[in-house]
Amino acid sequence: MSAAVAPMGGGRAAELRILIGEEARDRLRRAKVLAPLIPMFRARADGVAALTFPSHVLPRLWRAAREREPDHLPYLDRDEPSTIAVADRFCQAAARVVRDQPDLVWPPGGDETARQAALADLAACLDLAHLARRGLPSLEVWLKRPDGDQIAELRLLLKDCAGVHVDGAQRVLEMLFAHLDDAVLILRIVIQTSLAAGREGFLSESELAGFVDRLIVGVDVRARRIEAFKPGADLDRVETVIADLNWCAAVLGELDVTLTLNPQSVWGKSVRDARVVIARRLSGLLRAADKSVDEALPLERVQIAGRMTRKAPRLSTPVDGPTVDAALSLLKLVGSARGPASTFGCEADRKTLVDALTDRLSDHADQTLRMINDGEAEDEAHALGLVELAAVCLDHIDAVEPARTVRRRAAVAGAPAKGSEASSRAA
């Protein structure tokens, strides 16, 4: 809107520019004050359970806090150390509003018990906002290889949080969790919270067990989706399955690194069962991909001389339809599953399949092009469509150079014209 209004003239346009500027400034102030909590006002993109609040509460919350401290608003426009203290003051004001005038921030409606519990959570998070704000700049450090001083800083932060609320450490970890796009990364922080946190027995009995539970539930949900996947024309479903495979591989790999799971424990059994389900389904999809290529680009017996025959591409095969869609979706999965295949013990089979399919598809295209050049194709355009289909299949399994070679040869393919053939014979 600012860009659209900027070149406009007149008093109304000037007023609109002022209003837009004020709104932009207000949003920047809100982002600065409520930075530790803002990601909690939307659901996680990965679907993992988390502490969240309705999006409509955020503007109401900020408006109420702003009205409580109007004289301090200009300080938020400065880039000074004191600005942080002012932002923390607004969070404390917001916490008082949530407790004193909850209906102003979150109007009644729906499940009243759940609303009251969420309001209590929101007030507690606002109480801890100043501590979460202190920890956010160190979040990236804690996710990598923190040294002793940095780990001590994390533990001191959680201790300070526990001094504010009994469950303060858990709540601040929830706030840090909201800032992580990759849910599994929370494990790298959780294991640093205690010297014994790397042991399953300690973690499963602590308040931090909920993070592991959520990740394992996420793996179970995705494992069921992977098991139910049916290849077809909907490429979005293929992308979803590939994303699910990558997510599960990342979570299970991180669990292996960060925790020593007892195979007989609840967590150990859940992880083992998920691995078995996903590995079995992935192996089945690899086998199905192999068969789907034979169905999409079949060969048939053709007579050479006398009783002699050989296998050659069936040039009447359609270049689209359910069979082709299924093959393309499965091949896309084969080409994208390198990382997950390693995690689930299928990479050797996948690599062998890719090598075999590369040879088979290249050979199919080679034979089809030879038949086109020899004038054996009744419908040359359709036969070239089959060559392009083979190239697309090669693209899907990341055989880029063979696919380029096929297309290069197809560009110059074609049977010689009959007139030119007769002229060459006469000569």
Coordinates of C-alpha atoms in Angstrom, one line a residue:
M1 CA 0.0 0.0 0.0
S2 CA 2.9 2.4 0.8
A3 CA 4.3 1.9 -2.7
A4 CA 0.9 2.5 -4.3
V5 CA 0.1 5.6 -2.3
A6 CA 3.5 7.2 -2.5
P7 CA 3.1 8.8 -6.0
M8 CA -0.4 10.0 -5.3
G9 CA -1.1 13.7 -4.6
G10 CA -3.8 15.5 -2.6
G11 CA -4.7 15.8 1.0
R12 CA -6.4 12.4 1.3
A13 CA -3.3 10.6 -0.1
A14 CA -1.2 12.5 2.5
E15 CA -3.5 11.4 5.3
L16 CA -3.4 7.8 4.0
R17 CA 0.4 7.9 4.0
I18 CA 0.4 9.1 7.6
L19 CA -2.0 6.3 8.6
I20 CA 0.1 3.7 6.8
G21 CA 3.3 5.0 8.5
E22 CA 1.7 4.9 11.9
E23 CA 0.5 1.3 11.3
A24 CA 3.9 0.2 10.1
R25 CA 5.5 1.8 13.2
D26 CA 3.0 0.2 15.5
R27 CA 3.7 -3.3 14.0
L28 CA 7.5 -2.8 14.4
R29 CA 6.9 -1.9 18.1
R30 CA 4.7 -4.9 18.6
A31 CA 7.3 -7.2 17.0
K32 CA 10.0 -5.7 19.2
V33 CA 8.0 -6.1 22.4
L34 CA 6.5 -9.5 21.8
A35 CA 9.3 -11.1 19.9
P36 CA 9.7 -14.0 22.3
L37 CA 6.0 -15.0 21.9
I38 CA 5.0 -14.0 18.3
P39 CA 5.7 -17.4 16.8
M40 CA 3.4 -18.9 19.4
F41 CA 0.4 -17.2 17.8
R42 CA 0.4 -19.5 14.8
A43 CA 0.4 -23.3 14.4
R44 CA 3.7 -25.0 13.6
A45 CA 4.1 -25.6 9.9
D46 CA 5.3 -29.2 10.6
G47 CA 2.2 -30.1 12.6
V48 CA 4.1 -31.0 15.7
A49 CA 2.1 -30.3 18.9
A50 CA 3.2 -27.1 20.6
L51 CA 2.0 -24.4 23.0
T52 CA 0.1 -22.0 20.8
F53 CA -2.5 -19.2 21.1
P54 CA -5.2 -18.0 18.6
S55 CA -3.9 -15.5 16.1
H56 CA -6.7 -13.0 16.9
V57 CA -5.4 -12.7 20.5
L58 CA -2.1 -11.1 19.4
P59 CA -3.4 -7.6 18.2
R60 CA -5.8 -7.5 21.1
L61 CA -3.0 -8.2 23.5
W62 CA -0.7 -5.6 22.0
R63 CA -3.5 -3.0 22.0
A64 CA -4.2 -3.6 25.7
A65 CA -0.5 -3.4 26.7
R66 CA 0.0 -0.3 24.6
E67 CA -2.9 1.5 26.3
R68 CA -1.4 0.7 29.7
E69 CA 2.0 2.3 28.9
P70 CA 1.3 5.0 26.3
D71 CA 4.1 7.3 27.6
H72 CA 6.8 4.6 26.9
L73 CA 5.9 3.9 23.3
P74 CA 8.4 6.4 21.8
Y75 CA 11.3 4.6 23.6
L76 CA 10.6 1.5 21.5
D77 CA 11.6 3.4 18.3
R78 CA 15.2 3.7 19.6
D79 CA 18.0 1.3 19.2
E80 CA 19.4 1.4 22.7
P81 CA 20.1 -1.1 25.5
S82 CA 17.3 0.6 27.5
T83 CA 14.8 -0.3 24.8
I84 CA 15.0 -3.9 25.9
A85 CA 14.0 -2.9 29.4
V86 CA 11.1 -0.9 28.0
A87 CA 10.0 -3.9 25.9
D88 CA 10.1 -6.1 29.0
R89 CA 8.0 -3.5 30.9
F90 CA 5.3 -3.8 28.1
C91 CA 5.3 -7.6 28.5
Q92 CA 4.7 -7.2 32.2
A93 CA 1.8 -4.8 31.5
A94 CA 0.4 -7.3 29.0
A95 CA 0.6 -10.1 31.7
R96 CA -1.4 -7.9 34.1
V97 CA -4.1 -7.3 31.4
V98 CA -4.4 -11.0 30.7
R99 CA -5.0 -11.7 34.4
D100 CA -7.1 -8.6 35.2
Q101 CA -9.1 -8.2 32.0
P102 CA -9.0 -11.6 30.2
D103 CA -12.1 -10.9 28.2
L104 CA -10.5 -7.8 26.7
V105 CA -7.6 -9.9 25.3
W106 CA -9.5 -13.1 24.5
P107 CA -13.3 -12.8 24.3
P108 CA -15.3 -15.8 25.7
G109 CA -16.4 -18.5 23.3
G110 CA -16.0 -22.2 22.8
D111 CA -14.5 -24.4 25.5
E112 CA -14.3 -22.1 28.5
T113 CA -12.0 -24.5 30.5
A114 CA -9.5 -24.7 27.6
R115 CA -9.7 -20.9 27.3
Q116 CA -8.9 -20.3 31.0
A117 CA -6.0 -22.7 30.9
A118 CA -4.6 -21.0 27.7
L119 CA -5.0 -17.6 29.4
A120 CA -3.0 -18.8 32.3
D121 CA -0.3 -20.1 29.9
L122 CA -0.2 -16.8 28.1
A123 CA 0.2 -14.8 31.3
A124 CA 3.0 -17.1 32.5
C125 CA 4.8 -16.8 29.2
L126 CA 4.6 -13.1 29.3
D127 CA 6.0 -13.2 32.9
L128 CA 9.0 -15.1 31.4
A129 CA 9.3 -13.0 28.2
H130 CA 12.3 -11.0 29.6
L131 CA 14.2 -14.3 30.2
A132 CA 13.3 -15.8 26.8
R133 CA 14.5 -12.6 25.2
R134 CA 17.8 -13.0 26.9
G135 CA 18.2 -16.5 25.6
L136 CA 17.1 -16.0 22.0
P137 CA 20.4 -14.5 20.7
S138 CA 22.2 -17.7 22.0
L139 CA 19.7 -20.1 20.4
E140 CA 21.9 -20.7 17.3
V141 CA 24.9 -21.3 19.5
W142 CA 23.1 -23.9 21.6
L143 CA 22.0 -25.8 18.5
K144 CA 25.6 -26.3 17.3
R145 CA 28.6 -27.1 19.6
P146 CA 28.2 -25.0 22.7
D147 CA 31.3 -24.8 25.0
G148 CA 31.1 -25.1 28.8
D149 CA 30.4 -21.5 29.4
Q150 CA 27.6 -21.5 26.8
I151 CA 26.0 -24.6 28.4
A152 CA 26.3 -23.0 31.8
E153 CA 24.5 -19.9 30.4
L154 CA 21.6 -22.1 29.2
R155 CA 21.3 -23.9 32.6
L156 CA 21.4 -20.6 34.4
L157 CA 18.7 -19.3 32.2
L158 CA 16.5 -22.3 33.0
K159 CA 17.2 -21.9 36.7
D160 CA 16.2 -18.3 36.6
C161 CA 13.0 -19.3 34.8
A162 CA 12.2 -21.9 37.5
G163 CA 12.6 -19.1 40.1
V164 CA 9.8 -17.2 38.4
H165 CA 7.4 -20.1 37.9
V166 CA 7.6 -23.7 39.1
D167 CA 7.3 -24.8 35.5
G168 CA 9.3 -21.8 34.1
A169 CA 12.0 -23.9 32.5
Q170 CA 9.5 -25.9 30.6
R171 CA 7.6 -22.8 29.4
V172 CA 10.8 -21.0 28.2
L173 CA 11.8 -24.2 26.3
E174 CA 8.3 -24.0 24.7
M175 CA 9.0 -20.4 23.7
L176 CA 12.4 -21.4 22.2
F177 CA 10.7 -24.3 20.5
A178 CA 8.3 -22.0 18.7
H179 CA 11.3 -20.2 17.1
L180 CA 12.7 -23.5 15.6
D181 CA 11.4 -24.3 12.1
D182 CA 12.9 -27.8 12.5
A183 CA 11.2 -29.4 15.5
V184 CA 13.9 -32.0 16.1
L185 CA 16.5 -29.3 16.9
I186 CA 14.9 -28.9 20.3
L187 CA 16.6 -32.1 21.3
R188 CA 19.9 -30.5 21.0
I189 CA 18.9 -27.9 23.6
V190 CA 17.1 -30.4 25.9
I191 CA 20.1 -32.7 26.3
Q192 CA 22.2 -29.7 27.5
T193 CA 19.8 -28.9 30.3
S194 CA 21.4 -31.5 32.7
L195 CA 24.4 -33.7 32.8
A196 CA 22.1 -36.8 32.8
A197 CA 19.8 -35.6 30.1
G198 CA 21.3 -37.8 27.4
R199 CA 20.1 -40.9 29.3
E200 CA 16.5 -42.0 28.4
G201 CA 15.7 -42.9 32.0
F202 CA 16.4 -39.3 33.2
L203 CA 14.6 -37.6 30.4
S204 CA 11.5 -39.8 30.3
E205 CA 10.9 -39.0 34.0
S206 CA 11.4 -35.2 33.6
E207 CA 9.1 -32.5 32.4
L208 CA 11.1 -32.4 29.2
A209 CA 9.9 -35.8 28.1
G210 CA 7.0 -34.1 26.3
F211 CA 9.3 -32.8 23.5
V212 CA 10.5 -36.4 22.8
D213 CA 6.9 -37.7 23.0
R214 CA 5.7 -35.1 20.4
L215 CA 8.5 -36.0 18.0
I216 CA 7.8 -39.7 18.2
V217 CA 4.0 -39.0 17.7
G218 CA 5.0 -37.0 14.6
V219 CA 7.0 -39.9 13.3
D220 CA 4.1 -42.3 13.9
V221 CA 1.7 -40.0 12.1
R222 CA 4.0 -39.7 9.1
A223 CA 4.8 -43.4 9.1
R224 CA 1.0 -44.1 8.7
R225 CA 0.8 -41.6 5.8
I226 CA 3.8 -43.2 4.1
E227 CA 2.3 -46.7 4.5
A228 CA -1.0 -45.5 3.0
F229 CA 0.6 -43.8 0.0
K230 CA -0.7 -44.8 -3.4
P231 CA 1.2 -43.6 -6.5
G232 CA -0.8 -41.7 -9.0
A233 CA -1.3 -38.5 -10.9
D234 CA -1.3 -36.2 -7.8
L235 CA 2.3 -35.1 -7.6
D236 CA 1.6 -33.1 -4.4
R237 CA 1.0 -36.4 -2.6
V238 CA 4.4 -37.5 -3.8
E239 CA 6.0 -34.4 -2.5
T240 CA 4.2 -34.9 0.8
V241 CA 5.6 -38.5 1.1
I242 CA 9.1 -37.3 0.2
A243 CA 8.8 -34.6 2.9
D244 CA 7.5 -37.1 5.4
L245 CA 10.4 -39.5 4.7
N246 CA 13.0 -36.7 5.1
W247 CA 11.4 -35.5 8.3
C248 CA 11.2 -39.0 9.8
A249 CA 14.8 -39.7 8.8
A250 CA 16.0 -36.4 10.4
V251 CA 14.1 -37.1 13.7
L252 CA 15.2 -40.7 14.0
G253 CA 18.7 -39.8 13.2
E254 CA 18.8 -37.0 15.8
L255 CA 17.3 -39.4 18.4
D256 CA 20.1 -41.9 17.7
V257 CA 22.7 -39.1 18.2
T258 CA 21.2 -37.4 21.3
L259 CA 19.6 -40.2 23.3
T260 CA 20.5 -43.7 24.3
L261 CA 17.2 -45.5 23.9
N262 CA 16.4 -48.7 25.7
P263 CA 15.0 -51.1 23.0
Q264 CA 12.4 -52.4 25.5
S265 CA 11.2 -49.0 26.6
V266 CA 8.1 -47.3 25.2
W267 CA 10.2 -44.8 23.2
G268 CA 12.5 -47.6 22.0
K269 CA 9.7 -49.7 20.8
S270 CA 7.9 -46.8 19.1
V271 CA 11.1 -45.9 17.3
R272 CA 11.8 -49.5 16.3
D273 CA 8.2 -50.0 15.0
A274 CA 8.3 -46.8 13.0
R275 CA 11.7 -47.8 11.4
V276 CA 10.3 -51.2 10.4
V277 CA 7.1 -49.7 8.9
I278 CA 8.9 -47.1 6.9
A279 CA 11.7 -49.4 5.8
R280 CA 9.2 -52.0 4.6
R281 CA 7.1 -49.5 2.7
L282 CA 10.1 -47.8 1.2
S283 CA 11.4 -51.1 -0.1
G284 CA 8.0 -51.9 -1.5
L285 CA 7.8 -48.6 -3.3
L286 CA 11.3 -49.2 -4.8
R287 CA 10.1 -52.6 -6.2
A288 CA 6.9 -51.0 -7.4
A289 CA 9.0 -48.3 -9.3
D290 CA 10.9 -51.0 -11.1
K291 CA 7.7 -52.7 -12.3
S292 CA 6.0 -49.4 -13.1
V293 CA 8.7 -48.6 -15.7
D294 CA 8.0 -51.9 -17.5
E295 CA 4.3 -51.0 -17.6
A296 CA 4.8 -47.4 -18.7
L297 CA 7.4 -48.2 -21.4
P298 CA 6.8 -51.9 -22.3
L299 CA 8.7 -54.0 -24.8
E300 CA 7.2 -56.5 -27.2
R301 CA 8.5 -59.4 -29.3
V302 CA 9.1 -58.5 -32.9
Q303 CA 10.1 -60.9 -35.7
I304 CA 13.5 -60.3 -37.3
A305 CA 13.8 -63.2 -39.8
G306 CA 12.1 -66.5 -39.9
R307 CA 11.5 -67.6 -36.4
M308 CA 14.0 -65.2 -35.0
T309 CA 12.6 -62.5 -32.7
R310 CA 13.8 -59.7 -30.4
K311 CA 12.4 -57.4 -27.8
A312 CA 11.7 -53.9 -29.0
P313 CA 9.7 -50.9 -27.7
R314 CA 6.0 -51.0 -28.2
L315 CA 5.5 -47.8 -30.2
S316 CA 1.7 -47.8 -29.7
T317 CA 2.1 -47.3 -25.9
P318 CA 0.3 -44.2 -24.7
V319 CA 2.5 -41.4 -23.4
D320 CA 0.1 -40.4 -20.6
G321 CA -2.6 -41.9 -18.4
P322 CA -2.8 -43.6 -15.0
T323 CA 0.1 -46.0 -15.7
V324 CA 2.5 -43.2 -16.8
D325 CA 1.4 -41.1 -13.8
A326 CA 2.1 -43.9 -11.4
A327 CA 5.5 -44.5 -12.9
L328 CA 6.5 -40.9 -12.8
S329 CA 5.4 -40.4 -9.2
L330 CA 7.3 -43.5 -8.1
L331 CA 10.4 -42.5 -10.0
K332 CA 10.3 -39.0 -8.4
L333 CA 10.3 -40.7 -5.0
V334 CA 13.2 -43.0 -6.0
G335 CA 15.2 -40.0 -7.1
S336 CA 14.5 -38.0 -4.0
A337 CA 14.8 -40.7 -1.3
R338 CA 18.6 -40.9 -1.1
G339 CA 18.9 -39.5 2.4
P340 CA 15.9 -41.5 3.9
A341 CA 17.0 -44.6 2.1
S342 CA 20.3 -44.5 3.9
T343 CA 18.6 -44.0 7.3
F344 CA 16.2 -46.9 6.7
G345 CA 18.7 -49.3 5.2
C346 CA 17.5 -49.2 1.6
E347 CA 20.2 -47.1 -0.1
A348 CA 22.0 -50.0 -1.6
D349 CA 18.7 -51.3 -3.2
R350 CA 17.9 -47.7 -4.3
K351 CA 21.3 -47.2 -5.9
T352 CA 21.1 -50.5 -7.7
L353 CA 17.6 -49.7 -9.0
V354 CA 18.7 -46.3 -10.2
D355 CA 21.7 -47.8 -12.1
A356 CA 19.4 -50.5 -13.7
L357 CA 16.7 -48.0 -14.6
T358 CA 19.2 -45.6 -16.2
D359 CA 20.5 -48.4 -18.5
R360 CA 17.0 -49.6 -19.2
L361 CA 15.5 -46.2 -20.0
S362 CA 18.5 -45.2 -22.1
D363 CA 18.3 -48.4 -24.1
H364 CA 14.5 -48.0 -24.6
A365 CA 15.1 -44.5 -25.9
D366 CA 18.0 -45.7 -28.1
Q367 CA 15.9 -48.5 -29.7
T368 CA 13.0 -46.1 -30.3
L369 CA 15.2 -43.6 -32.0
R370 CA 16.7 -46.3 -34.1
M371 CA 13.3 -47.4 -35.2
I372 CA 12.3 -43.8 -36.0
N373 CA 15.5 -43.3 -38.1
D374 CA 14.9 -46.6 -39.9
G375 CA 11.4 -45.5 -40.8
E376 CA 9.7 -48.3 -38.7
A377 CA 7.5 -45.9 -36.7
E378 CA 4.1 -45.4 -38.2
D379 CA 3.5 -42.3 -36.1
E380 CA 6.9 -40.6 -35.7
A381 CA 5.6 -37.8 -33.5
H382 CA 4.1 -40.3 -31.0
A383 CA 7.3 -42.3 -31.0
L384 CA 9.3 -39.1 -30.2
G385 CA 6.8 -38.6 -27.4
L386 CA 7.9 -42.0 -26.0
V387 CA 11.5 -40.9 -26.2
E388 CA 10.7 -37.7 -24.3
L389 CA 8.8 -39.8 -21.7
A390 CA 12.0 -41.9 -21.2
A391 CA 14.0 -38.7 -20.8
V392 CA 11.5 -37.4 -18.2
C393 CA 11.8 -40.7 -16.3
L394 CA 15.6 -40.3 -16.3
D395 CA 15.2 -36.7 -15.0
H396 CA 13.1 -38.0 -12.1
I397 CA 15.8 -40.4 -10.9
D398 CA 18.5 -37.7 -11.2
A399 CA 20.1 -39.3 -14.3
V400 CA 20.6 -35.8 -15.7
E401 CA 23.4 -36.5 -18.3
P402 CA 21.7 -39.6 -19.8
A403 CA 18.5 -37.6 -20.1
R404 CA 20.3 -34.7 -21.9
T405 CA 21.9 -37.2 -24.3
V406 CA 18.5 -38.7 -25.1
R407 CA 17.0 -35.3 -25.9
R408 CA 20.0 -34.3 -27.9
R409 CA 19.6 -37.4 -30.1
A410 CA 15.8 -36.9 -30.4
A411 CA 16.3 -33.4 -31.7
V412 CA 18.0 -34.7 -34.8
A413 CA 16.0 -37.9 -35.2
G414 CA 13.7 -38.7 -38.1
A415 CA 13.4 -41.0 -41.0
P416 CA 14.7 -39.7 -44.4
A417 CA 12.1 -38.4 -46.8
K418 CA 11.2 -40.9 -49.5
G419 CA 12.2 -38.5 -52.3
S420 CA 15.7 -38.0 -50.9
E421 CA 16.0 -41.8 -50.3
A422 CA 15.1 -42.5 -54.0
S423 CA 17.6 -39.9 -55.2
S424 CA 20.4 -41.4 -53.1
R425 CA 19.6 -44.9 -54.6
A426 CA 19.7 -43.5 -58.2
A427 CA 23.0 -41.8 -57.5

